mmCIF file with all atom_site columns, C-alpha atoms in Angstrom:
data_model
loop_
_atom_site.group_PDB
_atom_site.id
_atom_site.type_symbol
_atom_site.label_atom_id
_atom_site.label_alt_id
_atom_site.label_comp_id
_atom_site.label_asym_id
_atom_site.label_entity_id
_atom_site.label_seq_id
_atom_site.pdbx_PDB_ins_code
_atom_site.Cartn_x
_atom_site.Cartn_y
_atom_site.Cartn_z
_atom_site.occupancy
_atom_site.B_iso_or_equiv
_atom_site.pdbx_formal_charge
_atom_site.auth_seq_id
_atom_site.auth_comp_id
_atom_site.auth_asym_id
_atom_site.auth_atom_id
_atom_site.pdbx_PDB_model_num
ATOM 1   C CA . LEU J 1 1   ? -0.019  0.032  0.070   1.00 0.00 ? 363 LEU J CA 1
ATOM 2   C CA . PHE J 1 2   ? 1.600   3.219  -1.189  1.00 0.00 ? 364 PHE J CA 1
ATOM 3   C CA . VAL J 1 3   ? 0.598   6.607  0.163   1.00 0.00 ? 365 VAL J CA 1
ATOM 4   C CA . CYS J 1 4   ? 1.203   9.467  -2.145  1.00 0.00 ? 366 CYS J CA 1
ATOM 5   C CA . LEU J 1 5   ? 2.154   12.712 -0.463  1.00 0.00 ? 367 LEU J CA 1
ATOM 6   C CA . CYS J 1 6   ? -0.062  14.773 -2.734  1.00 0.00 ? 368 CYS J CA 1
ATOM 7   C CA . VAL J 1 7   ? -3.054  12.889 -1.681  1.00 0.00 ? 369 VAL J CA 1
ATOM 8   C CA . CYS J 1 8   ? -1.976  12.075 1.981   1.00 0.00 ? 370 CYS J CA 1
ATOM 9   C CA . CYS J 1 9   ? -1.990  15.897 2.823   1.00 0.00 ? 371 CYS J CA 1
ATOM 10  C CA . LEU J 1 10  ? -5.749  16.058 1.814   1.00 0.00 ? 372 LEU J CA 1
ATOM 11  C CA . LEU J 1 11  ? -6.897  12.932 3.857   1.00 0.00 ? 373 LEU J CA 1
ATOM 12  C CA . SER J 1 12  ? -8.301  13.123 7.358   1.00 0.00 ? 374 SER J CA 1
ATOM 13  C CA . ALA J 1 13  ? -6.731  11.296 10.211  1.00 0.00 ? 375 ALA J CA 1
ATOM 14  C CA . GLU J 1 14  ? -9.596  8.882  10.220  1.00 0.00 ? 376 GLU J CA 1
ATOM 15  C CA . VAL J 1 15  ? -8.838  7.701  6.637   1.00 0.00 ? 377 VAL J CA 1
ATOM 16  C CA . LEU J 1 16  ? -5.291  7.592  7.420   1.00 0.00 ? 378 LEU J CA 1
ATOM 17  C CA . PHE J 1 17  ? -6.004  5.060  10.298  1.00 0.00 ? 379 PHE J CA 1
ATOM 18  C CA . LEU J 1 18  ? -6.540  2.462  7.467   1.00 0.00 ? 380 LEU J CA 1
ATOM 19  C CA . LEU J 1 19  ? -2.880  2.605  6.649   1.00 0.00 ? 381 LEU J CA 1
ATOM 20  C CA . SER J 1 20  ? -0.612  0.006  8.296   1.00 0.00 ? 382 SER J CA 1
ATOM 21  C CA . THR J 1 21  ? 3.060   0.606  8.661   1.00 0.00 ? 383 THR J CA 1
ATOM 22  C CA . ALA J 1 22  ? 5.905   3.055  9.467   1.00 0.00 ? 384 ALA J CA 1
ATOM 23  C CA . MET J 1 23  ? 8.269   2.084  6.604   1.00 0.00 ? 385 MET J CA 1
ATOM 24  C CA . CYS J 1 24  ? 9.336   4.797  4.044   1.00 0.00 ? 386 CYS J CA 1
ATOM 25  C CA . ASN J 1 25  ? 9.891   3.961  0.498   1.00 0.00 ? 387 ASN J CA 1
ATOM 26  C CA . THR J 1 26  ? 11.564  6.285  -1.840  1.00 0.00 ? 388 THR J CA 1
ATOM 27  C CA . GLY J 1 27  ? 10.312  6.954  -5.361  1.00 0.00 ? 389 GLY J CA 1
ATOM 28  C CA . ASP J 1 28  ? 7.402   8.895  -6.633  1.00 0.00 ? 390 ASP J CA 1
ATOM 29  C CA . ALA J 1 29  ? 4.636   6.518  -5.358  1.00 0.00 ? 391 ALA J CA 1
ATOM 30  C CA . GLY J 1 30  ? 2.662   7.617  -8.246  1.00 0.00 ? 392 GLY J CA 1
ATOM 31  C CA . CYS J 1 31  ? 2.914   11.255 -7.330  1.00 0.00 ? 393 CYS J CA 1
ATOM 32  C CA . HIS J 1 32  ? 5.531   12.894 -9.500  1.00 0.00 ? 394 HIS J CA 1
ATOM 33  C CA . SER J 1 33  ? 4.760   16.439 -9.054  1.00 0.00 ? 395 SER J CA 1
ATOM 34  C CA . PRO J 1 34  ? 6.714   19.413 -10.502 1.00 0.00 ? 396 PRO J CA 1
ATOM 35  C CA . ALA J 1 35  ? 5.030   21.791 -7.927  1.00 0.00 ? 397 ALA J CA 1
ATOM 36  C CA . LEU J 1 36  ? 6.219   19.646 -5.015  1.00 0.00 ? 398 LEU J CA 1
ATOM 37  C CA . GLU J 1 37  ? 9.640   19.071 -6.595  1.00 0.00 ? 399 GLU J CA 1
ATOM 38  C CA . SER J 1 38  ? 10.203  22.808 -6.910  1.00 0.00 ? 400 SER J CA 1
ATOM 39  C CA . ALA J 1 39  ? 8.561   23.867 -3.544  1.00 0.00 ? 401 ALA J CA 1
ATOM 40  C CA . PRO J 1 40  ? 10.923  25.694 -1.114  1.00 0.00 ? 402 PRO J CA 1
ATOM 41  C CA . LEU J 1 41  ? 12.444  23.314 1.321   1.00 0.00 ? 403 LEU J CA 1
ATOM 42  C CA . HIS J 1 42  ? 10.628  24.685 4.346   1.00 0.00 ? 404 HIS J CA 1
ATOM 43  C CA . ILE J 1 43  ? 7.136   24.273 2.629   1.00 0.00 ? 405 ILE J CA 1
ATOM 44  C CA . ARG J 1 44  ? 7.916   20.808 1.351   1.00 0.00 ? 406 ARG J CA 1
ATOM 45  C CA . ASN J 1 45  ? 9.290   19.922 4.832   1.00 0.00 ? 407 ASN J CA 1
ATOM 46  C CA . HIS J 1 46  ? 5.946   21.030 6.484   1.00 0.00 ? 408 HIS J CA 1
ATOM 47  C CA . TYR J 1 47  ? 3.786   18.972 4.067   1.00 0.00 ? 409 TYR J CA 1
ATOM 48  C CA . GLU J 1 48  ? 6.009   15.865 4.297   1.00 0.00 ? 410 GLU J CA 1
ATOM 49  C CA . GLY J 1 49  ? 6.123   16.198 8.060   1.00 0.00 ? 411 GLY J CA 1
ATOM 50  C CA . PHE J 1 50  ? 2.315   16.548 8.302   1.00 0.00 ? 412 PHE J CA 1
ATOM 51  C CA . ALA J 1 51  ? 1.798   13.585 5.846   1.00 0.00 ? 413 ALA J CA 1
ATOM 52  C CA . TYR J 1 52  ? 4.188   11.324 7.630   1.00 0.00 ? 414 TYR J CA 1
ATOM 53  C CA . ALA J 1 53  ? 3.026   11.982 11.111  1.00 0.00 ? 415 ALA J CA 1
ATOM 54  C CA . SER J 1 54  ? -0.568  11.491 10.019  1.00 0.00 ? 416 SER J CA 1
ATOM 55  C CA . PHE J 1 55  ? 0.502   8.171  8.378   1.00 0.00 ? 417 PHE J CA 1
ATOM 56  C CA . LEU J 1 56  ? 2.079   7.010  11.711  1.00 0.00 ? 418 LEU J CA 1
ATOM 57  C CA . LEU J 1 57  ? -1.273  7.618  13.485  1.00 0.00 ? 419 LEU J CA 1
ATOM 58  C CA . GLY J 1 58  ? -2.543  4.398  11.706  1.00 0.00 ? 420 GLY J CA 1
ATOM 59  C CA . VAL J 1 59  ? 0.502   2.102  11.552  1.00 0.00 ? 421 VAL J CA 1
ATOM 60  C CA . LEU J 1 60  ? 0.136   -1.479 12.919  1.00 0.00 ? 422 LEU J CA 1
ATOM 61  C CA . ASN J 1 61  ? 3.498   -2.979 12.093  1.00 0.00 ? 423 ASN J CA 1
ATOM 62  C CA . SER J 1 62  ? 6.259   -2.740 9.500   1.00 0.00 ? 424 SER J CA 1
ATOM 63  C CA . THR J 1 63  ? 5.184   -5.496 7.184   1.00 0.00 ? 425 THR J CA 1
ATOM 64  C CA . LEU J 1 64  ? 1.747   -4.491 5.763   1.00 0.00 ? 426 LEU J CA 1
ATOM 65  C CA . GLY J 1 65  ? 2.254   -1.179 3.970   1.00 0.00 ? 427 GLY J CA 1
ATOM 66  C CA . ARG J 1 66  ? 4.530   1.592  3.002   1.00 0.00 ? 428 ARG J CA 1
ATOM 67  C CA . PHE J 1 67  ? 4.780   5.368  2.874   1.00 0.00 ? 429 PHE J CA 1
ATOM 68  C CA . GLY J 1 68  ? 6.103   6.632  -0.495  1.00 0.00 ? 430 GLY J CA 1
ATOM 69  C CA . VAL J 1 69  ? 8.349   9.655  -0.623  1.00 0.00 ? 431 VAL J CA 1
ATOM 70  C CA . TYR J 1 70  ? 9.482   11.383 -3.807  1.00 0.00 ? 432 TYR J CA 1
ATOM 71  C CA . PRO J 1 71  ? 13.062  12.463 -2.883  1.00 0.00 ? 433 PRO J CA 1
ATOM 72  C CA . VAL J 1 72  ? 13.883  14.759 -5.741  1.00 0.00 ? 434 VAL J CA 1
ATOM 73  C CA . TYR J 1 73  ? 14.257  18.531 -4.947  1.00 0.00 ? 435 TYR J CA 1
ATOM 74  C CA . ASN J 1 74  ? 14.742  21.265 -7.458  1.00 0.00 ? 436 ASN J CA 1
ATOM 75  C CA . ALA J 1 75  ? 14.318  24.461 -5.504  1.00 0.00 ? 437 ALA J CA 1
ATOM 76  C CA . THR J 1 76  ? 17.131  26.061 -7.406  1.00 0.00 ? 438 THR J CA 1
ATOM 77  C CA . THR J 1 77  ? 17.867  24.991 -11.110 1.00 0.00 ? 439 THR J CA 1
ATOM 78  C CA . GLN J 1 78  ? 19.832  21.673 -10.299 1.00 0.00 ? 440 GLN J CA 1
ATOM 79  C CA . PRO J 1 79  ? 17.808  18.673 -9.124  1.00 0.00 ? 441 PRO J CA 1
ATOM 80  C CA . ARG J 1 80  ? 19.029  16.871 -6.146  1.00 0.00 ? 442 ARG J CA 1
ATOM 81  C CA . VAL J 1 81  ? 18.049  13.740 -4.191  1.00 0.00 ? 443 VAL J CA 1
ATOM 82  C CA . TRP J 1 82  ? 17.608  14.187 -0.454  1.00 0.00 ? 444 TRP J CA 1
ATOM 83  C CA . LEU J 1 83  ? 15.694  12.102 2.093   1.00 0.00 ? 445 LEU J CA 1
ATOM 84  C CA . HIS J 1 84  ? 14.694  13.868 5.349   1.00 0.00 ? 446 HIS J CA 1
ATOM 85  C CA . PRO J 1 85  ? 16.297  12.329 8.613   1.00 0.00 ? 447 PRO J CA 1
ATOM 86  C CA . ARG J 1 86  ? 12.736  11.917 9.927   1.00 0.00 ? 448 ARG J CA 1
ATOM 87  C CA . TYR J 1 87  ? 12.414  8.653  7.984   1.00 0.00 ? 449 TYR J CA 1
ATOM 88  C CA . SER J 1 88  ? 15.272  7.000  9.823   1.00 0.00 ? 450 SER J CA 1
ATOM 89  C CA . TRP J 1 89  ? 14.336  8.152  13.413  1.00 0.00 ? 451 TRP J CA 1
ATOM 90  C CA . ARG J 1 90  ? 13.791  5.043  15.527  1.00 0.00 ? 452 ARG J CA 1
ATOM 91  C CA . LEU J 1 91  ? 10.193  5.427  17.032  1.00 0.00 ? 453 LEU J CA 1
ATOM 92  C CA . GLY J 1 92  ? 9.986   1.591  17.686  1.00 0.00 ? 454 GLY J CA 1
ATOM 93  C CA . ALA J 1 93  ? 6.591   -0.092 17.601  1.00 0.00 ? 455 ALA J CA 1
ATOM 94  C CA . PRO J 1 94  ? 3.313   1.714  18.372  1.00 0.00 ? 456 PRO J CA 1
ATOM 95  C CA . MET J 1 95  ? 2.235   1.431  22.126  1.00 0.00 ? 457 MET J CA 1
ATOM 96  C CA . GLU J 1 96  ? -1.498  1.882  21.538  1.00 0.00 ? 458 GLU J CA 1
ATOM 97  C CA . PHE J 1 97  ? -4.044  0.937  18.897  1.00 0.00 ? 459 PHE J CA 1
ATOM 98  C CA . ALA J 1 98  ? -7.282  1.856  17.623  1.00 0.00 ? 460 ALA J CA 1
ATOM 99  C CA . LEU J 1 99  ? -8.267  -1.434 15.915  1.00 0.00 ? 461 LEU J CA 1
ATOM 100 C CA . ASP J 1 100 ? -11.862 -0.462 15.768  1.00 0.00 ? 462 ASP J CA 1
ATOM 101 C CA . GLY J 1 101 ? -10.995 2.602  13.652  1.00 0.00 ? 463 GLY J CA 1
ATOM 102 C CA . ASN J 1 102 ? -11.926 5.099  16.385  1.00 0.00 ? 464 ASN J CA 1
ATOM 103 C CA . ILE J 1 103 ? -8.804  7.043  16.687  1.00 0.00 ? 465 ILE J CA 1
ATOM 104 C CA . SER J 1 104 ? -10.488 9.706  18.736  1.00 0.00 ? 466 SER J CA 1
ATOM 105 C CA . LYS J 1 105 ? -8.941  8.081  21.807  1.00 0.00 ? 467 LYS J CA 1
ATOM 106 C CA . TYR J 1 106 ? -5.637  9.575  20.595  1.00 0.00 ? 468 TYR J CA 1
ATOM 107 C CA . ILE J 1 107 ? -7.095  12.972 21.308  1.00 0.00 ? 469 ILE J CA 1
ATOM 108 C CA . PRO J 1 108 ? -5.902  14.308 24.785  1.00 0.00 ? 470 PRO J CA 1
ATOM 109 C CA . SER J 1 109 ? -8.540  15.501 27.083  1.00 0.00 ? 471 SER J CA 1
ATOM 110 C CA . GLY J 1 110 ? -9.041  19.231 27.751  1.00 0.00 ? 472 GLY J CA 1
ATOM 111 C CA . GLY J 1 111 ? -10.669 20.234 24.520  1.00 0.00 ? 473 GLY J CA 1
ATOM 112 C CA . HIS J 1 112 ? -7.852  19.462 22.188  1.00 0.00 ? 474 HIS J CA 1
ATOM 113 C CA . VAL J 1 113 ? -8.260  18.832 18.494  1.00 0.00 ? 475 VAL J CA 1
ATOM 114 C CA . SER J 1 114 ? -4.948  17.126 17.834  1.00 0.00 ? 476 SER J CA 1
ATOM 115 C CA . TYR J 1 115 ? -4.002  13.415 18.002  1.00 0.00 ? 477 TYR J CA 1
ATOM 116 C CA . VAL J 1 116 ? -1.157  12.091 20.071  1.00 0.00 ? 478 VAL J CA 1
ATOM 117 C CA . ARG J 1 117 ? 0.086   8.522  19.699  1.00 0.00 ? 479 ARG J CA 1
ATOM 118 C CA . HIS J 1 118 ? 2.774   6.817  21.657  1.00 0.00 ? 480 HIS J CA 1
ATOM 119 C CA . PHE J 1 119 ? 5.466   4.535  20.300  1.00 0.00 ? 481 PHE J CA 1
ATOM 120 C CA . GLU J 1 120 ? 8.218   2.641  22.118  1.00 0.00 ? 482 GLU J CA 1
ATOM 121 C CA . GLN J 1 121 ? 10.769  5.289  21.583  1.00 0.00 ? 483 GLN J CA 1
ATOM 122 C CA . GLY J 1 122 ? 8.733   8.441  20.934  1.00 0.00 ? 484 GLY J CA 1
ATOM 123 C CA . VAL J 1 123 ? 5.420   10.146 20.262  1.00 0.00 ? 485 VAL J CA 1
ATOM 124 C CA . VAL J 1 124 ? 3.629   11.482 17.192  1.00 0.00 ? 486 VAL J CA 1
ATOM 125 C CA . ALA J 1 125 ? 1.217   14.525 17.325  1.00 0.00 ? 487 ALA J CA 1
ATOM 126 C CA . VAL J 1 126 ? -0.845  15.651 14.437  1.00 0.00 ? 488 VAL J CA 1
ATOM 127 C CA . ASN J 1 127 ? -3.229  18.692 14.222  1.00 0.00 ? 489 ASN J CA 1
ATOM 128 C CA . PRO J 1 128 ? -5.406  17.970 11.090  1.00 0.00 ? 490 PRO J CA 1
ATOM 129 C CA . THR J 1 129 ? -7.654  20.971 11.625  1.00 0.00 ? 491 THR J CA 1
ATOM 130 C CA . VAL J 1 130 ? -7.598  24.569 10.491  1.00 0.00 ? 492 VAL J CA 1
ATOM 131 C CA . HIS J 1 131 ? -7.096  25.892 14.133  1.00 0.00 ? 493 HIS J CA 1
ATOM 132 C CA . GLU J 1 132 ? -3.961  26.064 16.205  1.00 0.00 ? 494 GLU J CA 1
ATOM 133 C CA . ASP J 1 133 ? -3.929  23.679 19.193  1.00 0.00 ? 495 ASP J CA 1
ATOM 134 C CA . ARG J 1 134 ? -2.049  25.209 22.190  1.00 0.00 ? 496 ARG J CA 1
ATOM 135 C CA . GLY J 1 135 ? -0.622  23.090 25.056  1.00 0.00 ? 497 GLY J CA 1
ATOM 136 C CA . VAL J 1 136 ? -1.170  19.578 23.702  1.00 0.00 ? 498 VAL J CA 1
ATOM 137 C CA . PRO J 1 137 ? 0.010   17.216 26.557  1.00 0.00 ? 499 PRO J CA 1
ATOM 138 C CA . LEU J 1 138 ? 2.409   14.534 25.206  1.00 0.00 ? 500 LEU J CA 1
ATOM 139 C CA . GLY J 1 139 ? 2.067   12.131 28.235  1.00 0.00 ? 501 GLY J CA 1
ATOM 140 C CA . GLY J 1 140 ? 5.817   12.517 29.093  1.00 0.00 ? 502 GLY J CA 1
ATOM 141 C CA . THR J 1 141 ? 8.991   14.370 28.165  1.00 0.00 ? 503 THR J CA 1
ATOM 142 C CA . PHE J 1 142 ? 10.060  14.094 24.623  1.00 0.00 ? 504 PHE J CA 1
ATOM 143 C CA . VAL J 1 143 ? 12.907  15.642 22.474  1.00 0.00 ? 505 VAL J CA 1
ATOM 144 C CA . ASP J 1 144 ? 12.509  17.264 19.117  1.00 0.00 ? 506 ASP J CA 1
ATOM 145 C CA . PRO J 1 145 ? 15.291  15.560 17.134  1.00 0.00 ? 507 PRO J CA 1
ATOM 146 C CA . GLU J 1 146 ? 15.641  18.627 14.848  1.00 0.00 ? 508 GLU J CA 1
ATOM 147 C CA . THR J 1 147 ? 16.186  21.179 17.605  1.00 0.00 ? 509 THR J CA 1
ATOM 148 C CA . GLY J 1 148 ? 17.179  19.158 20.605  1.00 0.00 ? 510 GLY J CA 1
ATOM 149 C CA . THR J 1 149 ? 14.435  20.891 22.652  1.00 0.00 ? 511 THR J CA 1
ATOM 150 C CA . ALA J 1 150 ? 12.515  18.861 25.183  1.00 0.00 ? 512 ALA J CA 1
ATOM 151 C CA . HIS J 1 151 ? 8.736   19.153 25.492  1.00 0.00 ? 513 HIS J CA 1
ATOM 152 C CA . ASP J 1 152 ? 6.024   17.712 27.738  1.00 0.00 ? 514 ASP J CA 1
ATOM 153 C CA . ALA J 1 153 ? 3.325   19.730 25.845  1.00 0.00 ? 515 ALA J CA 1
ATOM 154 C CA . VAL J 1 154 ? 3.457   21.297 22.371  1.00 0.00 ? 516 VAL J CA 1
ATOM 155 C CA . THR J 1 155 ? 1.554   23.925 20.386  1.00 0.00 ? 517 THR J CA 1
ATOM 156 C CA . LEU J 1 156 ? 0.574   22.593 16.990  1.00 0.00 ? 518 LEU J CA 1
ATOM 157 C CA . PRO J 1 157 ? -0.297  25.112 14.198  1.00 0.00 ? 519 PRO J CA 1
ATOM 158 C CA . ASP J 1 158 ? -3.043  24.025 11.816  1.00 0.00 ? 520 ASP J CA 1
ATOM 159 C CA . HIS J 1 159 ? -2.204  20.952 9.565   1.00 0.00 ? 521 HIS J CA 1
ATOM 160 C CA . THR J 1 160 ? 0.994   20.174 11.279  1.00 0.00 ? 522 THR J CA 1
ATOM 161 C CA . GLY J 1 161 ? 2.586   16.913 12.369  1.00 0.00 ? 523 GLY J CA 1
ATOM 162 C CA . LEU J 1 162 ? 5.316   16.436 14.737  1.00 0.00 ? 524 LEU J CA 1
ATOM 163 C CA . ILE J 1 163 ? 7.484   13.511 15.635  1.00 0.00 ? 525 ILE J CA 1
ATOM 164 C CA . LEU J 1 164 ? 9.391   13.479 19.015  1.00 0.00 ? 526 LEU J CA 1
ATOM 165 C CA . LEU J 1 165 ? 11.739  11.063 20.667  1.00 0.00 ? 527 LEU J CA 1
ATOM 166 C CA . LYS J 1 166 ? 12.149  9.861  24.243  1.00 0.00 ? 528 LYS J CA 1
ATOM 167 C CA . ALA J 1 167 ? 14.297  12.111 26.262  1.00 0.00 ? 529 ALA J CA 1
#
């Protein structure tokens, strides 16, 4: 099962529950997109981060599905291949499951709209809405591997995904 980044960004977290693994495959996954390829790195990084974190909300194991990534960037005039380090972060296996398809159990109490799912070595948080979600509790202290900053709660802007690792 391949997930195209172009489509994945448009899907709700409920639909993404149907996906089943945390593996990343390189290649266009049926989604060769000149717009995506030429997008500025920070914009593409935002979309890929949201898509991959959303995908991780629904993984069951590493054998049933795949997440496709198109690794060609052409923000300047020279195409280059690059794969974000997030795809090699060791999250481990999921610690909680919504086998009945009801992923609302991943929404922390307190009126939040974001989803938080725990893994053996980290946590994934996703805000699929058009509203910022402040103070989303993570259920422990986790480190952002890109900044080194530790968090026990996060603010997630709209359409944002975040992957954090155990401190």
